[in-house]
Amino acid sequence: MNKTLLGYVPDESPIYAVHPFVKLFFLLIVSLFPMFVTAPDWNIGLMVVIIIFMWISRVNMSTLKIYIPVAISMGTIIFLSYTVMGGTHPEFELLARVAGVNFYWERIRDALVVYFRVLPMIFTMVFFLSTSRERDVIVAMRSIKVPFVVTYVFAMSLRSAGMVLEDFHIVRQAEQARGFDPAGKSLPYKIRQYVMYMIPLFALSLRRSEEFTNALVARGYAFTGEISKVKRADYILTHYSYKYFDYIFIAIIGLAFVALLVFRYGFGYFQVDQSWLIGLLREAVS
Amino acid sequence: MTEGMKSEITGKEIWTVEEGEKRSIGVIHIVLTALLIGIGFVVGAFGSISFPLGFGVNFFWTGIVVQQVGAIWFGAWGVIAGAIFPFFSNAIAGTPFYVSIAYLPANALQAFLPAWVFRKFKLDPRLKSGKDYLYLFLAMIVSSILGAMWSVLVVLRGFDLLTTDSVPLFIWGWFGGNVVAGVVFNFIMLKVLSPVVIKTTAFVKKWWA
């Protein structure tokens, strides 16, 4: 199994046949798609495609459970934002009035449109995080010639996030061993406890920064001055090369985006009034 | 005697580069930026997942402590880290990629303002006087107001994610989530750790070194 940024993917996953840059390109371009598409049908279609990609990549779908509360809370907030806090609009069609709150058709429709525009963006991000390892991100950045120092900081940040999590568990265990137990306690208690985590976490990181620095200096690393101008060998990139299908994927993603823009602005496609799903809902509530 | 003198160092002296004192950008600053991004990633994601309002806006955003305290101690390095780490923590917590990127100016500003106030008015990061507390509090308030305005009025409205009527809730959510968490953590962190941090080589007196 390979540890990705979000979970684990088997070594044999076909996703590793693809160059890491293709995954980054997918994230950067496909995340833009929902911004130009208002019809929920197409955005749901995009989500289905991403789920199929996850399935093909053999992503462990159980790791995605953490996003269920996010999806529910986001949906609830969008719905409340568009209905309960949506204000009074005589120009809209009133469907129902419950406890003084007006539920307008246009507001419910807009809430659905927004929700189904946000979800595919999240799916795209989750797909990237669940199929990319730290090394993939570094390779993708180096392959598009991102400066060494930026890539290095990025890589070190990802590593340090893992270390901070580890430190967090150690600090928590140390405090539990001293009788700190958050179970069943009030929110202020938990917040106070959180302060007690933060101080050692910061202190540990400060100490670690000196250890890191000494290790880097001892290995001859420098980010400024003459030494930093020496061209570095990209050993990691020698393990990755573009294959013919990488170019095909890049072309497909790029062309799909161009086609989307042409159909959207040239022919007026992907509009909410063309949505089959919204039409169905309209009939159901009228 | 030397120890006694060091303990009496004033806020103004903390930020003043002594004659003959050489300060330059070092590997430690790059390392610190990375570590701050790492801490912020974890701490910020905790707030984003535990108290979400939506689209990366939270009722209690613990990442603010890394953003503001980090920038006070480490100047531009802290500002850079404070601007970048929310991108990671938001991404993990389910905020769309381009929405996270668009928050960057708000996060940079929230990190920059307290750091600028401390340097401009030569305040003591160990919080020795009422003025230090007051200016920090005001900087937190103003930076959170500006951050909330940008994030909600420019980003969320720009992406057409909110109705006009729900804008106040999100502005209050962003502002309150930052200020409450800031009040809980910033003062304690500065009070407890500043005496140690200002003595380290990593401490930044100007902006870069």
XYZ file of C-alpha atoms in Angstrom:
495
model
C 0.000 0.000 0.000
C 1.110 3.544 -0.667
C 0.312 6.297 1.809
C -1.273 9.197 -0.017
C -2.075 12.618 1.385
C -5.499 11.375 2.427
C -5.343 7.605 2.777
C -3.876 4.507 1.229
C -3.801 3.256 -2.356
C -2.479 -0.200 -3.362
C 0.944 -0.378 -5.068
C -0.700 -1.968 -8.111
C -3.106 0.938 -8.618
C -3.237 2.063 -12.267
C -3.034 5.670 -11.049
C 0.717 5.189 -10.564
C 1.150 4.557 -14.263
C 0.129 8.171 -14.805
C 2.726 10.915 -14.423
C 2.129 12.999 -11.254
C 1.877 16.169 -13.324
C -1.222 14.759 -15.056
C -2.936 14.505 -11.660
C -1.993 18.060 -10.793
C -3.181 19.228 -14.212
C -6.455 17.370 -13.660
C -6.921 19.143 -10.329
C -6.128 22.589 -11.725
C -8.309 22.316 -14.820
C -11.216 20.110 -13.770
C -11.753 22.218 -10.620
C -12.647 25.031 -13.017
C -15.387 23.073 -14.788
C -18.214 23.661 -12.267
C -17.582 27.415 -12.369
C -18.919 27.484 -15.910
C -21.688 24.928 -15.459
C -24.892 25.835 -13.665
C -27.018 22.832 -14.664
C -26.750 20.306 -11.785
C -27.067 17.352 -14.190
C -23.638 18.009 -15.687
C -22.046 18.591 -12.296
C -23.521 15.345 -10.978
C -22.141 13.676 -14.121
C -18.691 15.078 -13.315
C -18.913 13.695 -9.777
C -19.829 10.268 -11.139
C -16.835 10.400 -13.485
C -14.526 11.286 -10.581
C -15.952 8.461 -8.451
C -15.299 6.060 -11.355
C -11.714 7.354 -11.526
C -11.361 6.742 -7.784
C -12.727 3.250 -8.181
C -10.359 2.521 -11.094
C -7.507 3.933 -8.986
C -8.536 1.556 -6.190
C -8.897 4.325 -3.659
C -10.130 3.076 -0.306
C -13.555 4.688 -0.313
C -13.940 4.396 3.476
C -11.441 7.261 3.897
C -13.938 9.485 2.151
C -16.378 9.091 5.059
C -14.872 12.172 6.718
C -16.374 14.247 3.911
C -19.934 13.070 4.523
C -20.437 15.499 7.463
C -18.771 18.221 5.374
C -21.166 17.575 2.471
C -24.177 17.487 4.801
C -23.227 20.602 6.769
C -22.375 22.494 3.585
C -25.672 21.471 2.008
C -27.575 22.518 5.123
C -25.811 25.860 5.296
C -26.407 26.591 1.619
C -30.067 25.612 1.983
C -30.530 27.769 5.102
C -28.627 30.607 3.495
C -30.946 30.581 0.498
C -34.214 29.963 2.335
C -34.349 30.933 6.022
C -31.881 33.806 5.502
C -32.983 34.433 1.949
C -35.140 37.435 2.840
C -38.505 38.487 1.441
C -38.847 38.579 -2.320
C -42.307 39.269 -3.695
C -40.944 38.872 -7.224
C -40.273 35.153 -6.568
C -42.774 32.300 -6.592
C -43.785 31.392 -3.037
C -44.014 27.619 -2.544
C -44.670 27.525 1.185
C -44.571 29.654 4.300
C -43.468 27.758 7.411
C -43.139 29.492 10.812
C -42.807 32.861 9.093
C -40.123 31.646 6.687
C -40.824 31.993 2.988
C -39.710 29.151 0.752
C -39.407 30.464 -2.792
C -38.945 28.208 -5.791
C -36.129 30.353 -7.223
C -34.234 30.245 -3.933
C -34.479 26.456 -3.609
C -33.390 26.080 -7.213
C -30.403 28.408 -6.683
C -29.410 26.544 -3.507
C -29.361 23.276 -5.466
C -27.357 24.861 -8.268
C -24.738 26.220 -5.866
C -24.528 22.962 -3.921
C -23.964 20.913 -7.032
C -21.310 23.351 -8.219
C -19.349 23.116 -4.969
C -19.517 19.319 -4.616
C -17.608 18.432 -7.820
C -14.895 20.926 -6.865
C -14.528 19.098 -3.547
C -14.595 15.722 -5.308
C -11.766 16.846 -7.597
C -9.681 17.923 -4.618
C -10.431 14.687 -2.742
C -9.479 12.646 -5.817
C -6.147 14.448 -5.994
C -5.431 14.124 -2.272
C -6.420 10.487 -2.130
C -4.291 9.432 -5.107
C -1.212 11.632 -4.613
C 1.707 10.960 -2.330
C 4.014 13.662 -1.035
C 6.552 12.557 -3.614
C 4.003 12.912 -6.440
C 3.357 16.524 -5.531
C 7.091 17.246 -5.457
C 7.646 15.548 -8.823
C 4.717 17.436 -10.337
C 6.129 20.730 -9.061
C 9.674 19.964 -10.223
C 8.466 18.834 -13.628
C 6.931 22.264 -14.240
C 10.191 23.892 -13.086
C 8.918 25.332 -9.804
C 12.055 26.745 -8.043
C 13.903 24.323 -5.794
C 13.373 26.386 -2.630
C 9.597 26.501 -3.166
C 9.427 22.759 -3.783
C 11.627 22.119 -0.768
C 9.491 24.264 1.537
C 6.395 22.554 0.210
C 7.848 19.095 0.786
C 9.075 20.022 4.239
C 5.639 21.461 5.106
C 3.925 18.210 4.219
C 6.460 16.270 6.253
C 6.196 18.603 9.213
C 2.394 18.312 9.179
C 2.848 14.577 9.767
C 5.342 15.264 12.551
C 3.043 17.810 14.194
C 0.254 15.234 14.190
C 2.604 12.742 15.800
C 3.668 15.334 18.399
C 0.015 16.108 19.002
C -0.668 12.464 19.895
C 2.377 12.352 22.188
C 1.322 15.544 23.992
C -2.229 14.262 24.304
C -1.085 10.946 25.752
C 1.216 12.761 28.176
C -1.671 14.925 29.354
C -4.052 11.985 29.613
C -1.450 10.187 31.722
C -1.627 13.182 34.074
C -5.385 12.864 34.443
C -6.649 15.031 31.587
C -9.783 13.438 30.176
C -11.948 15.327 27.660
C -14.706 12.687 27.585
C -18.043 14.216 28.520
C -16.485 17.587 29.393
C -17.818 20.983 28.396
C -16.619 22.958 25.375
C -14.724 25.547 27.499
C -12.882 22.655 29.179
C -11.937 21.207 25.810
C -10.767 24.602 24.578
C -8.656 25.045 27.715
C -7.208 21.629 27.049
C -6.471 22.643 23.493
C -4.393 25.577 24.770
C -2.351 23.036 26.695
C -1.707 21.172 23.454
C -0.734 24.248 21.486
C 2.045 25.499 23.746
C 4.081 22.276 23.718
C 3.355 21.839 20.014
C 4.823 25.263 19.248
C 7.741 24.709 21.585
C 8.519 21.337 20.002
C 8.387 22.875 16.536
C 10.766 25.655 17.522
C 13.241 23.118 18.828
C 12.754 20.987 15.750
C 13.450 23.946 13.470
C 16.951 24.175 14.919
C 17.502 20.434 14.467
C 16.264 20.658 10.869
C 18.478 23.637 10.154
C 21.571 21.979 11.577
C 20.868 18.865 9.515
C 20.430 20.902 6.330
C 23.507 23.054 6.911
C 25.538 19.934 7.662
C 24.485 18.552 4.273
C 25.525 21.722 2.486
C 22.062 23.072 1.735
C 21.695 26.815 1.209
C 18.830 28.812 -0.159
C 20.654 32.104 -0.580
C 24.126 33.128 -1.703
C 26.496 31.551 -4.222
C 25.946 27.930 -3.150
C 22.229 28.186 -3.853
C 22.977 29.070 -7.514
C 24.577 25.691 -8.206
C 22.260 23.646 -10.401
C 20.890 20.690 -8.501
C 20.441 17.236 -9.863
C 16.811 16.165 -9.843
C 17.304 12.541 -8.873
C 13.636 12.047 -8.129
C 12.644 13.126 -11.634
C 14.792 10.406 -13.171
C 12.284 7.876 -11.822
C 9.428 9.505 -13.680
C 9.046 10.013 -17.403
C 6.113 11.060 -19.534
C 4.559 8.239 -21.503
C 2.438 8.609 -24.628
C -0.807 8.233 -22.633
C 0.223 11.079 -20.303
C 0.214 13.411 -23.293
C -3.139 11.975 -24.366
C -4.615 12.624 -20.890
C -3.245 16.166 -20.826
C -4.692 16.808 -24.291
C -8.085 15.340 -23.332
C -8.319 17.439 -20.157
C -7.233 20.612 -21.972
C -9.556 20.033 -24.925
C -12.465 19.196 -22.621
C -12.014 22.567 -20.946
C -11.861 24.405 -24.269
C -14.956 22.525 -25.467
C -16.745 23.439 -22.243
C -16.025 27.135 -22.785
C -17.082 26.978 -26.446
C -20.352 25.204 -25.648
C -21.013 27.463 -22.665
C -20.359 30.835 -24.264
C -20.733 29.978 -27.948
C -23.894 27.880 -27.813
C -25.342 28.689 -24.382
C -25.155 25.145 -23.032
C -24.964 24.040 -19.370
C -27.508 26.639 -18.199
C -29.855 25.984 -15.332
C -33.002 26.398 -17.456
C -31.805 23.492 -19.636
C -31.426 21.203 -16.632
C -33.501 18.044 -16.748
C -33.154 17.608 -13.000
C -34.356 21.114 -12.190
C -37.256 20.650 -14.606
C -38.215 17.449 -12.821
C -38.075 19.174 -9.449
C -40.088 22.082 -10.801
C -42.876 19.735 -11.837
C -42.739 17.943 -8.479
C -43.222 21.100 -6.405
C -45.774 22.889 -8.588
C 24.351 41.148 36.020
C 24.173 40.286 32.325
C 21.146 38.065 32.963
C 19.513 40.837 34.926
C 20.016 43.280 32.085
C 18.661 40.815 29.510
C 15.496 40.270 31.494
C 14.900 44.025 31.520
C 15.076 44.393 27.763
C 12.278 46.676 26.571
C 9.852 46.259 23.705
C 11.738 48.883 21.730
C 15.046 47.096 22.237
C 13.556 43.813 21.108
C 12.942 45.221 17.634
C 16.110 47.306 17.396
C 19.108 45.954 15.547
C 22.110 46.737 17.733
C 25.194 48.374 16.337
C 27.458 45.668 14.967
C 24.691 43.079 15.100
C 24.476 41.183 11.814
C 21.157 39.711 10.808
C 20.659 37.835 7.589
C 18.282 35.380 6.055
C 19.287 31.851 6.933
C 18.242 28.274 6.394
C 16.427 28.439 9.714
C 13.919 30.935 8.285
C 13.067 28.657 5.382
C 12.745 25.744 7.790
C 10.550 27.781 10.111
C 8.257 28.773 7.262
C 7.823 25.120 6.377
C 7.225 24.136 10.001
C 4.701 26.926 10.502
C 2.853 25.769 7.395
C 2.914 22.259 8.854
C 1.565 23.335 12.262
C -1.009 25.590 10.634
C -2.085 22.762 8.347
C -2.901 20.532 11.333
C -4.229 23.192 13.707
C -6.232 24.967 10.987
C -7.748 21.733 9.697
C -8.891 20.956 13.259
C -10.878 24.221 13.329
C -12.165 23.777 9.790
C -13.469 20.277 10.449
C -14.728 20.790 14.010
C -16.580 24.107 13.708
C -17.517 24.559 10.047
C -19.835 27.246 8.744
C -19.064 26.369 5.148
C -16.569 27.091 2.334
C -13.667 27.248 4.794
C -15.407 29.713 7.132
C -15.486 28.506 10.745
C -17.029 29.509 14.038
C -13.755 28.886 15.866
C -10.665 28.889 13.680
C -7.656 27.776 15.688
C -5.325 28.392 12.749
C -5.391 32.108 13.567
C -2.830 31.582 16.318
C -0.237 30.216 13.890
C -1.094 32.964 11.436
C -0.769 35.916 13.805
C 1.678 34.789 16.471
C 3.927 33.231 13.818
C 4.019 36.514 11.890
C 4.736 38.575 15.033
C 7.738 36.384 15.852
C 9.039 35.574 12.410
C 7.986 38.577 10.298
C 7.589 37.996 6.570
C 8.260 34.262 6.992
C 5.296 34.025 9.330
C 3.202 36.090 6.921
C 4.110 33.760 4.039
C 3.281 30.701 6.143
C 0.078 32.347 7.415
C -1.040 33.038 3.874
C -0.231 29.570 2.553
C -1.220 27.083 5.255
C -4.983 27.827 5.166
C -4.893 26.664 1.567
C -3.814 23.200 2.760
C -6.035 23.035 5.829
C -9.057 24.200 3.836
C -8.328 21.705 1.088
C -8.242 18.810 3.537
C -11.461 20.087 5.133
C -13.293 20.150 1.798
C -13.010 23.696 0.479
C -12.812 23.956 -3.319
C -9.329 24.551 -4.737
C -9.919 27.962 -6.292
C -11.938 29.247 -3.336
C -8.965 28.383 -1.092
C -6.589 30.209 -3.425
C -8.842 33.258 -3.488
C -8.672 33.461 0.332
C -4.926 34.056 0.101
C -4.981 37.888 0.324
C -7.285 37.768 3.360
C -5.030 35.324 5.158
C -1.898 37.285 4.239
C -3.473 40.446 5.610
C -4.555 38.752 8.826
C -0.994 37.600 9.376
C 0.628 40.855 8.291
C -1.321 43.399 10.325
C -0.454 42.262 13.888
C 3.176 41.732 12.799
C 3.279 45.267 11.370
C 1.663 46.784 14.477
C 4.239 45.143 16.770
C 7.136 46.398 14.644
C 5.710 49.837 13.957
C 4.838 50.652 17.577
C 7.726 48.675 19.087
C 5.408 46.571 21.213
C 6.709 43.872 23.481
C 5.743 40.381 22.213
C 5.992 39.173 25.833
C 2.952 41.414 26.491
C 4.389 43.407 29.385
C 2.021 46.358 29.316
C -1.615 47.182 28.736
C -0.618 48.904 25.491
C 0.768 45.617 24.141
C -2.500 43.847 24.923
C -4.658 46.661 23.538
C -2.768 47.054 20.267
C -2.693 43.310 19.706
C -6.420 43.091 20.340
C -7.111 46.000 17.969
C -4.862 44.489 15.312
C -6.740 41.197 15.660
C -10.083 42.958 15.312
C -9.110 45.097 12.315
C -7.322 42.284 10.478
C -10.261 39.939 11.016
C -12.731 42.566 9.780
C -10.695 43.119 6.619
C -10.176 39.379 6.169
C -13.902 38.726 6.585
C -14.822 41.470 4.120
C -12.492 40.141 1.440
C -13.406 36.504 1.953
C -17.136 36.965 2.031
C -17.779 39.995 -0.169
C -15.103 39.332 -2.768
C -14.523 35.579 -2.726
C -17.788 33.935 -1.728
C -19.959 36.510 -3.478
C -17.579 36.461 -6.434
C -17.993 32.704 -6.766
C -21.739 33.258 -6.360
C -21.878 30.908 -3.374
C -23.980 33.139 -1.101
C -27.067 35.274 -1.302
C -26.830 38.924 -0.306
C -29.030 38.191 2.696
C -26.672 35.557 4.095
C -23.551 37.741 3.753
C -23.759 39.124 7.340
C -23.824 35.605 8.839
C -20.647 34.644 7.004
C -18.918 37.942 7.814
C -19.739 37.437 11.481
C -18.727 33.792 11.220
C -15.305 34.600 9.786
C -14.736 37.575 12.087
C -16.019 35.896 15.258
C -14.318 32.585 14.494
C -10.978 34.347 14.191
C -11.306 36.839 17.031
C -12.631 34.377 19.611
C -9.918 31.838 18.824
C -7.363 34.646 18.742
C -8.418 35.919 22.152
C -8.209 32.417 23.595
C -4.824 31.504 22.117
C -2.813 34.520 20.909
C -2.330 36.184 24.295
C -1.378 32.959 26.042
C 1.009 31.864 23.314
C 2.757 35.231 23.211
C 2.930 35.516 26.979
C 4.288 32.003 27.491
C 6.588 31.507 24.516
C 7.795 34.997 23.526
C 10.453 35.196 26.277
C 12.027 32.095 24.749
C 11.464 32.932 21.083
C 13.008 36.423 21.181
C 16.279 34.871 22.344
C 16.488 32.428 19.443
C 18.327 33.063 16.173
C 15.079 32.428 14.329
C 13.408 35.540 15.794
C 12.956 38.207 13.120
C 13.473 41.820 14.198
C 12.828 43.507 10.856
C 10.823 41.693 8.204
C 13.189 39.121 6.764
C 15.875 38.693 9.455
